[in-house]
Amino acid sequence: MFSRRTYQTESARHRAGKATRSQKRSFRDHSIANAKQKERSQKLDSPPLGSTLTSPIITIVVGREQRLFAAHEDVLCLSSFFKAACRGQFQEAHARRIDLPDEEPEIFSSVLEYLYKGDYYPRLNYNKRRDVWELEDAGANAGRGTVESTVYHNGVAGVILKDTIIYCTAEKYGLEELKRLALRKQGLQSGIQCSTILSSARYAYANTPDSDSKMRAHYLALIIRSRGTFKRSGTMQMEMEVGGKLFFDLFVAMCNHLDDVSNPM
């Protein structure tokens, strides 16, 4: 059930692939099993499994506090964004350094973890016994809120859902598989305040192209499903008075929803 100012998502059930010896499989493992027919070379953002990681080390300076990260060039080049940077767009030609002043260190750390390991914390695991996808440590965090699910973003001076930021960052870096992973993880979150959902929706609209049909649609569907909670929210009223494309799209989506209800197939 919904609380007064929170939205409780449901963990969507997903069909399992072929049985394996392990009870839990990562999202990355499942994706590979379902796409064996695709050439590895066609997957730009596949982690370099088995790589000797002997390529040069690149220094990445992230955020306002200029936190330093180090990564192998061949790992970074799985991203089209960093591949372009490594081909001559360094701040200094011989320094092998990339500056990302507008990124959040916590988010970049998750992206880097994904590039090396194929996932980021908390990992997404497939529970064969229950036939569901779930986040690691989900049981331990049940009923305790969603501390790991949000990040304070200096650029907007507010709290945003972490998976939304990662999705938008993956869009910029050309990491399609990471986008899919972040979207699925966000669908497993629960207990999110209405104000956080709305600020995250605005962030998603501001940082994805108009052609995006995944994250934007996710937020529209989420708000419609919990419209009873949102209509009692003072934050919703204030956000609607500010306006923006988000609320026009929401209006269209709700009209379509009403049409579907009024004219069932």
Short mmCIF file of N, CA, C and O in Angstrom, two decimals, residues 166-259:
data_model
loop_
_atom_site.label_atom_id
_atom_site.label_comp_id
_atom_site.label_asym_id
_atom_site.label_seq_id
_atom_site.Cartn_x
_atom_site.Cartn_y
_atom_site.Cartn_z
N ILE A 166 22.40 7.54 -13.13
CA ILE A 166 23.24 6.59 -13.86
C ILE A 166 22.68 6.37 -15.26
O ILE A 166 23.44 6.30 -16.24
N TYR A 167 21.37 6.26 -15.39
CA TYR A 167 20.74 6.10 -16.70
C TYR A 167 21.10 7.28 -17.61
O TYR A 167 21.49 7.09 -18.78
N CYS A 168 20.96 8.49 -17.09
CA CYS A 168 21.26 9.69 -17.89
C CYS A 168 22.74 9.78 -18.22
O CYS A 168 23.12 10.21 -19.32
N THR A 169 23.59 9.38 -17.28
CA THR A 169 25.03 9.38 -17.52
C THR A 169 25.38 8.35 -18.59
O THR A 169 26.22 8.60 -19.47
N ALA A 170 24.74 7.18 -18.53
CA ALA A 170 24.97 6.15 -19.54
C ALA A 170 24.52 6.63 -20.92
O ALA A 170 25.14 6.28 -21.94
N GLU A 171 23.47 7.41 -20.96
CA GLU A 171 23.01 8.01 -22.22
C GLU A 171 24.11 8.89 -22.82
O GLU A 171 24.42 8.81 -24.01
N LYS A 172 24.72 9.69 -21.97
CA LYS A 172 25.77 10.60 -22.43
C LYS A 172 27.03 9.84 -22.85
O LYS A 172 27.71 10.22 -23.82
N TYR A 173 27.33 8.75 -22.13
CA TYR A 173 28.55 8.00 -22.40
C TYR A 173 28.38 6.92 -23.47
O TYR A 173 29.33 6.24 -23.83
N GLY A 174 27.15 6.74 -23.97
CA GLY A 174 26.93 5.74 -25.01
C GLY A 174 26.98 4.31 -24.51
O GLY A 174 27.51 3.43 -25.20
N LEU A 175 26.42 4.07 -23.33
CA LEU A 175 26.42 2.73 -22.71
C LEU A 175 24.99 2.21 -22.62
O LEU A 175 24.33 2.35 -21.60
N GLU A 176 24.52 1.62 -23.69
CA GLU A 176 23.11 1.20 -23.77
C GLU A 176 22.78 0.10 -22.75
O GLU A 176 21.70 0.10 -22.16
N GLU A 177 23.68 -0.84 -22.56
CA GLU A 177 23.41 -1.92 -21.62
C GLU A 177 23.31 -1.39 -20.18
O GLU A 177 22.49 -1.86 -19.39
N LEU A 178 24.11 -0.40 -19.87
CA LEU A 178 24.04 0.22 -18.54
C LEU A 178 22.72 0.95 -18.35
O LEU A 178 22.15 0.95 -17.25
N LYS A 179 22.20 1.54 -19.40
CA LYS A 179 20.88 2.19 -19.32
C LYS A 179 19.81 1.17 -18.96
O LYS A 179 18.96 1.42 -18.08
N ARG A 180 19.84 0.02 -19.62
CA ARG A 180 18.84 -1.01 -19.33
C ARG A 180 18.97 -1.52 -17.90
O ARG A 180 17.96 -1.76 -17.22
N LEU A 181 20.20 -1.68 -17.45
CA LEU A 181 20.43 -2.15 -16.09
C LEU A 181 19.91 -1.15 -15.06
O LEU A 181 19.23 -1.52 -14.09
N ALA A 182 20.22 0.13 -15.25
CA ALA A 182 19.78 1.16 -14.31
C ALA A 182 18.26 1.26 -14.26
O ALA A 182 17.67 1.43 -13.18
N LEU A 183 17.61 1.13 -15.42
CA LEU A 183 16.15 1.21 -15.46
C LEU A 183 15.52 0.05 -14.70
O LEU A 183 14.56 0.23 -13.94
N ARG A 184 16.07 -1.15 -14.89
CA ARG A 184 15.51 -2.30 -14.19
C ARG A 184 15.73 -2.18 -12.68
O ARG A 184 14.84 -2.49 -11.88
N LYS A 185 16.88 -1.70 -12.27
CA LYS A 185 17.15 -1.54 -10.83
C LYS A 185 16.20 -0.53 -10.21
O LYS A 185 15.71 -0.72 -9.10
N GLN A 186 15.94 0.55 -10.92
CA GLN A 186 15.06 1.57 -10.36
C GLN A 186 13.65 1.01 -10.14
O GLN A 186 12.97 1.38 -9.18
N GLY A 187 13.23 0.11 -11.00
CA GLY A 187 11.92 -0.49 -10.84
C GLY A 187 11.79 -1.35 -9.59
O GLY A 187 10.68 -1.69 -9.17
N LEU A 188 12.91 -1.70 -8.97
CA LEU A 188 12.90 -2.52 -7.77
C LEU A 188 12.98 -1.69 -6.49
O LEU A 188 12.93 -2.24 -5.39
N GLN A 189 13.12 -0.38 -6.62
CA GLN A 189 13.19 0.48 -5.45
C GLN A 189 11.82 0.66 -4.82
O GLN A 189 10.80 0.53 -5.48
N SER A 190 11.80 0.99 -3.54
CA SER A 190 10.53 1.18 -2.84
C SER A 190 10.68 2.26 -1.77
O SER A 190 11.79 2.62 -1.38
N GLY A 191 9.53 2.77 -1.30
CA GLY A 191 9.53 3.74 -0.21
C GLY A 191 10.11 5.09 -0.58
O GLY A 191 10.68 5.77 0.26
N ILE A 192 9.95 5.49 -1.84
CA ILE A 192 10.52 6.76 -2.31
C ILE A 192 9.51 7.89 -2.09
O ILE A 192 8.34 7.76 -2.43
N GLN A 193 9.95 9.00 -1.56
CA GLN A 193 9.07 10.14 -1.33
C GLN A 193 8.61 10.74 -2.66
O GLN A 193 9.33 10.73 -3.65
N CYS A 194 7.40 11.29 -2.63
CA CYS A 194 6.85 11.93 -3.84
C CYS A 194 7.77 13.03 -4.34
O CYS A 194 7.97 13.18 -5.56
N SER A 195 8.30 13.83 -3.44
CA SER A 195 9.16 14.94 -3.85
C SER A 195 10.41 14.44 -4.56
O SER A 195 10.87 15.06 -5.54
N THR A 196 10.95 13.31 -4.12
CA THR A 196 12.13 12.74 -4.76
C THR A 196 11.79 12.20 -6.14
O THR A 196 12.56 12.36 -7.09
N ILE A 197 10.63 11.57 -6.26
CA ILE A 197 10.20 11.06 -7.56
C ILE A 197 10.04 12.19 -8.57
O ILE A 197 10.50 12.11 -9.71
N LEU A 198 9.41 13.28 -8.13
CA LEU A 198 9.18 14.40 -9.04
C LEU A 198 10.47 15.11 -9.43
O LEU A 198 10.67 15.46 -10.60
N SER A 199 11.37 15.31 -8.47
CA SER A 199 12.65 15.95 -8.80
C SER A 199 13.48 15.05 -9.71
O SER A 199 14.17 15.53 -10.62
N SER A 200 13.39 13.75 -9.51
CA SER A 200 14.12 12.81 -10.37
C SER A 200 13.52 12.76 -11.77
O SER A 200 14.24 12.64 -12.76
N ALA A 201 12.19 12.87 -11.85
CA ALA A 201 11.53 12.90 -13.16
C ALA A 201 11.96 14.13 -13.94
O ALA A 201 12.23 14.06 -15.15
N ARG A 202 12.01 15.26 -13.26
CA ARG A 202 12.47 16.49 -13.92
C ARG A 202 13.91 16.33 -14.40
O ARG A 202 14.28 16.77 -15.50
N TYR A 203 14.74 15.71 -13.56
CA TYR A 203 16.14 15.49 -13.94
C TYR A 203 16.22 14.61 -15.19
O TYR A 203 16.99 14.88 -16.10
N ALA A 204 15.41 13.55 -15.20
CA ALA A 204 15.41 12.65 -16.35
C ALA A 204 15.00 13.38 -17.63
O ALA A 204 15.60 13.19 -18.69
N TYR A 205 13.99 14.24 -17.53
CA TYR A 205 13.55 15.01 -18.70
C TYR A 205 14.63 16.00 -19.16
O TYR A 205 14.77 16.25 -20.37
N ALA A 206 15.36 16.54 -18.22
CA ALA A 206 16.39 17.53 -18.57
C ALA A 206 17.64 16.89 -19.15
O ALA A 206 18.43 17.57 -19.81
N ASN A 207 17.82 15.58 -18.92
CA ASN A 207 19.08 14.95 -19.30
C ASN A 207 18.92 13.74 -20.21
O ASN A 207 19.83 12.92 -20.33
N THR A 208 17.77 13.65 -20.86
CA THR A 208 17.57 12.64 -21.90
C THR A 208 16.97 13.32 -23.12
O THR A 208 16.30 14.35 -23.00
N PRO A 209 17.20 12.76 -24.30
CA PRO A 209 16.62 13.36 -25.52
C PRO A 209 15.12 13.13 -25.57
O PRO A 209 14.58 12.23 -24.91
N ASP A 210 14.42 13.94 -26.35
CA ASP A 210 12.97 13.79 -26.48
C ASP A 210 12.59 12.43 -27.04
O ASP A 210 11.46 11.97 -26.84
N SER A 211 13.53 11.77 -27.70
CA SER A 211 13.26 10.45 -28.27
C SER A 211 13.31 9.33 -27.23
O SER A 211 12.97 8.18 -27.55
N ASP A 212 13.73 9.65 -26.02
CA ASP A 212 13.84 8.61 -24.99
C ASP A 212 12.46 8.03 -24.70
O ASP A 212 11.51 8.76 -24.40
N SER A 213 12.35 6.72 -24.78
CA SER A 213 11.06 6.07 -24.57
C SER A 213 11.06 5.13 -23.37
O SER A 213 10.12 4.37 -23.20
N LYS A 214 12.10 5.18 -22.56
CA LYS A 214 12.22 4.26 -21.44
C LYS A 214 12.07 4.97 -20.10
O LYS A 214 11.08 4.78 -19.40
N MET A 215 13.05 5.77 -19.73
CA MET A 215 13.03 6.40 -18.41
C MET A 215 11.88 7.39 -18.27
O MET A 215 11.20 7.45 -17.24
N ARG A 216 11.63 8.17 -19.31
CA ARG A 216 10.52 9.13 -19.24
C ARG A 216 9.19 8.39 -19.08
O ARG A 216 8.35 8.76 -18.26
N ALA A 217 9.01 7.33 -19.86
CA ALA A 217 7.78 6.54 -19.77
C ALA A 217 7.66 5.88 -18.40
O ALA A 217 6.55 5.73 -17.87
N HIS A 218 8.78 5.49 -17.84
CA HIS A 218 8.79 4.89 -16.50
C HIS A 218 8.18 5.85 -15.47
O HIS A 218 7.33 5.45 -14.67
N TYR A 219 8.59 7.09 -15.52
CA TYR A 219 8.08 8.07 -14.55
C TYR A 219 6.61 8.40 -14.80
O TYR A 219 5.83 8.55 -13.85
N LEU A 220 6.21 8.51 -16.06
CA LEU A 220 4.81 8.79 -16.36
C LEU A 220 3.91 7.67 -15.83
O LEU A 220 2.88 7.92 -15.19
N ALA A 221 4.32 6.43 -16.07
CA ALA A 221 3.53 5.29 -15.61
C ALA A 221 3.51 5.22 -14.08
O ALA A 221 2.47 4.91 -13.47
N LEU A 222 4.64 5.52 -13.47
CA LEU A 222 4.73 5.49 -12.01
C LEU A 222 3.77 6.49 -11.37
O LEU A 222 3.05 6.17 -10.42
N ILE A 223 3.75 7.70 -11.89
CA ILE A 223 2.88 8.75 -11.33
C ILE A 223 1.41 8.40 -11.55
O ILE A 223 0.57 8.60 -10.65
N ILE A 224 1.08 7.87 -12.73
CA ILE A 224 -0.31 7.51 -13.01
C ILE A 224 -0.77 6.38 -12.09
O ILE A 224 -1.87 6.43 -11.54
N ARG A 225 0.08 5.39 -11.89
CA ARG A 225 -0.30 4.27 -11.03
C ARG A 225 -0.55 4.71 -9.58
O ARG A 225 -1.38 4.14 -8.89
N SER A 226 0.17 5.72 -9.14
CA SER A 226 0.03 6.18 -7.75
C SER A 226 -0.61 7.56 -7.70
O SER A 226 -0.32 8.36 -6.81
N ARG A 227 -1.52 7.83 -8.63
CA ARG A 227 -2.12 9.16 -8.73
C ARG A 227 -2.87 9.56 -7.46
O ARG A 227 -2.94 10.75 -7.14
N GLY A 228 -3.43 8.59 -6.75
CA GLY A 228 -4.14 8.92 -5.52
C GLY A 228 -3.22 9.54 -4.49
O GLY A 228 -3.60 10.47 -3.77
N THR A 229 -1.99 9.04 -4.42
CA THR A 229 -1.00 9.60 -3.49
C THR A 229 -0.52 10.96 -3.97
O THR A 229 -0.42 11.91 -3.19
N PHE A 230 -0.25 11.06 -5.27
CA PHE A 230 0.30 12.31 -5.80
C PHE A 230 -0.71 13.46 -5.75
O PHE A 230 -0.32 14.61 -5.58
N LYS A 231 -1.97 13.16 -5.90
CA LYS A 231 -2.93 14.26 -5.91
C LYS A 231 -3.10 14.87 -4.52
O LYS A 231 -3.59 15.99 -4.39
N ARG A 232 -2.69 14.15 -3.48
CA ARG A 232 -2.71 14.70 -2.12
C ARG A 232 -1.39 15.37 -1.75
O ARG A 232 -1.24 15.86 -0.65
N SER A 233 -0.46 15.35 -2.67
CA SER A 233 0.88 15.87 -2.39
C SER A 233 0.98 17.36 -2.69
O SER A 233 0.71 17.80 -3.81
N GLY A 234 1.39 18.13 -1.70
CA GLY A 234 1.62 19.55 -1.92
C GLY A 234 2.75 19.78 -2.89
O GLY A 234 2.75 20.75 -3.67
N THR A 235 3.73 18.88 -2.89
CA THR A 235 4.85 19.00 -3.82
C THR A 235 4.38 18.87 -5.26
O THR A 235 4.83 19.59 -6.15
N MET A 236 3.44 17.97 -5.51
CA MET A 236 2.90 17.79 -6.85
C MET A 236 2.23 19.06 -7.33
O MET A 236 2.40 19.48 -8.48
N GLN A 237 1.48 19.69 -6.46
CA GLN A 237 0.80 20.93 -6.83
C GLN A 237 1.82 22.01 -7.21
O GLN A 237 1.67 22.69 -8.23
N MET A 238 2.86 22.15 -6.41
CA MET A 238 3.88 23.17 -6.70
C MET A 238 4.60 22.88 -8.00
O MET A 238 4.86 23.78 -8.80
N GLU A 239 4.91 21.59 -8.23
CA GLU A 239 5.61 21.22 -9.45
C GLU A 239 4.74 21.48 -10.69
O GLU A 239 5.23 21.95 -11.71
N MET A 240 3.45 21.22 -10.58
CA MET A 240 2.56 21.44 -11.72
C MET A 240 2.40 22.93 -12.01
O MET A 240 2.24 23.33 -13.18
N GLU A 241 2.44 23.75 -10.98
CA GLU A 241 2.36 25.19 -11.20
C GLU A 241 3.60 25.71 -11.92
O GLU A 241 3.52 26.65 -12.71
N VAL A 242 4.74 25.07 -11.67
CA VAL A 242 5.96 25.44 -12.39
C VAL A 242 5.86 25.00 -13.84
O VAL A 242 6.28 25.69 -14.76
N GLY A 243 5.28 23.81 -14.05
CA GLY A 243 5.05 23.32 -15.40
C GLY A 243 6.27 22.68 -16.03
O GLY A 243 7.23 22.33 -15.37
N GLY A 244 6.21 22.54 -17.34
CA GLY A 244 7.30 21.91 -18.08
C GLY A 244 6.78 20.76 -18.92
O GLY A 244 5.63 20.33 -18.80
N LYS A 245 7.64 20.22 -19.80
CA LYS A 245 7.23 19.16 -20.71
C LYS A 245 6.80 17.91 -19.98
O LYS A 245 5.93 17.16 -20.46
N LEU A 246 7.37 17.66 -18.81
CA LEU A 246 6.98 16.51 -18.02
C LEU A 246 5.48 16.47 -17.81
O LEU A 246 4.84 15.42 -17.99
N PHE A 247 4.88 17.60 -17.47
CA PHE A 247 3.47 17.60 -17.13
C PHE A 247 2.56 17.61 -18.36
O PHE A 247 1.43 17.15 -18.30
N PHE A 248 3.06 18.10 -19.49
CA PHE A 248 2.30 17.95 -20.72
C PHE A 248 2.25 16.48 -21.11
O PHE A 248 1.19 15.95 -21.47
N ASP A 249 3.41 15.81 -21.03
CA ASP A 249 3.45 14.38 -21.35
C ASP A 249 2.58 13.59 -20.37
O ASP A 249 1.93 12.61 -20.76
N LEU A 250 2.58 14.01 -19.12
CA LEU A 250 1.75 13.34 -18.11
C LEU A 250 0.27 13.50 -18.45
O LEU A 250 -0.51 12.55 -18.33
N PHE A 251 -0.11 14.69 -18.88
CA PHE A 251 -1.50 14.94 -19.29
C PHE A 251 -1.90 14.02 -20.45
O PHE A 251 -2.96 13.38 -20.43
N VAL A 252 -1.02 13.92 -21.46
CA VAL A 252 -1.31 13.06 -22.61
C VAL A 252 -1.40 11.60 -22.18
O VAL A 252 -2.31 10.86 -22.60
N ALA A 253 -0.48 11.18 -21.31
CA ALA A 253 -0.47 9.79 -20.86
C ALA A 253 -1.73 9.47 -20.07
O ALA A 253 -2.31 8.37 -20.21
N MET A 254 -2.19 10.41 -19.24
CA MET A 254 -3.40 10.17 -18.46
C MET A 254 -4.64 10.15 -19.35
O MET A 254 -5.57 9.36 -19.11
N CYS A 255 -4.66 10.97 -20.39
CA CYS A 255 -5.77 10.92 -21.35
C CYS A 255 -5.81 9.57 -22.05
O CYS A 255 -6.88 8.97 -22.23
N ASN A 256 -4.63 9.08 -22.44
CA ASN A 256 -4.57 7.76 -23.08
C ASN A 256 -5.03 6.67 -22.13
O ASN A 256 -5.70 5.71 -22.52
N HIS A 257 -4.65 6.82 -20.84
CA HIS A 257 -5.06 5.84 -19.84
C HIS A 257 -6.59 5.84 -19.69
O HIS A 257 -7.22 4.77 -19.64
N LEU A 258 -7.18 7.03 -19.66
CA LEU A 258 -8.63 7.11 -19.54
C LEU A 258 -9.34 6.53 -20.76
O LEU A 258 -10.37 5.87 -20.66
N ASP A 259 -8.74 6.76 -21.93
CA ASP A 259 -9.31 6.20 -23.16
C ASP A 259 -9.29 4.67 -23.11
O ASP A 259 -10.25 4.00 -23.53
#
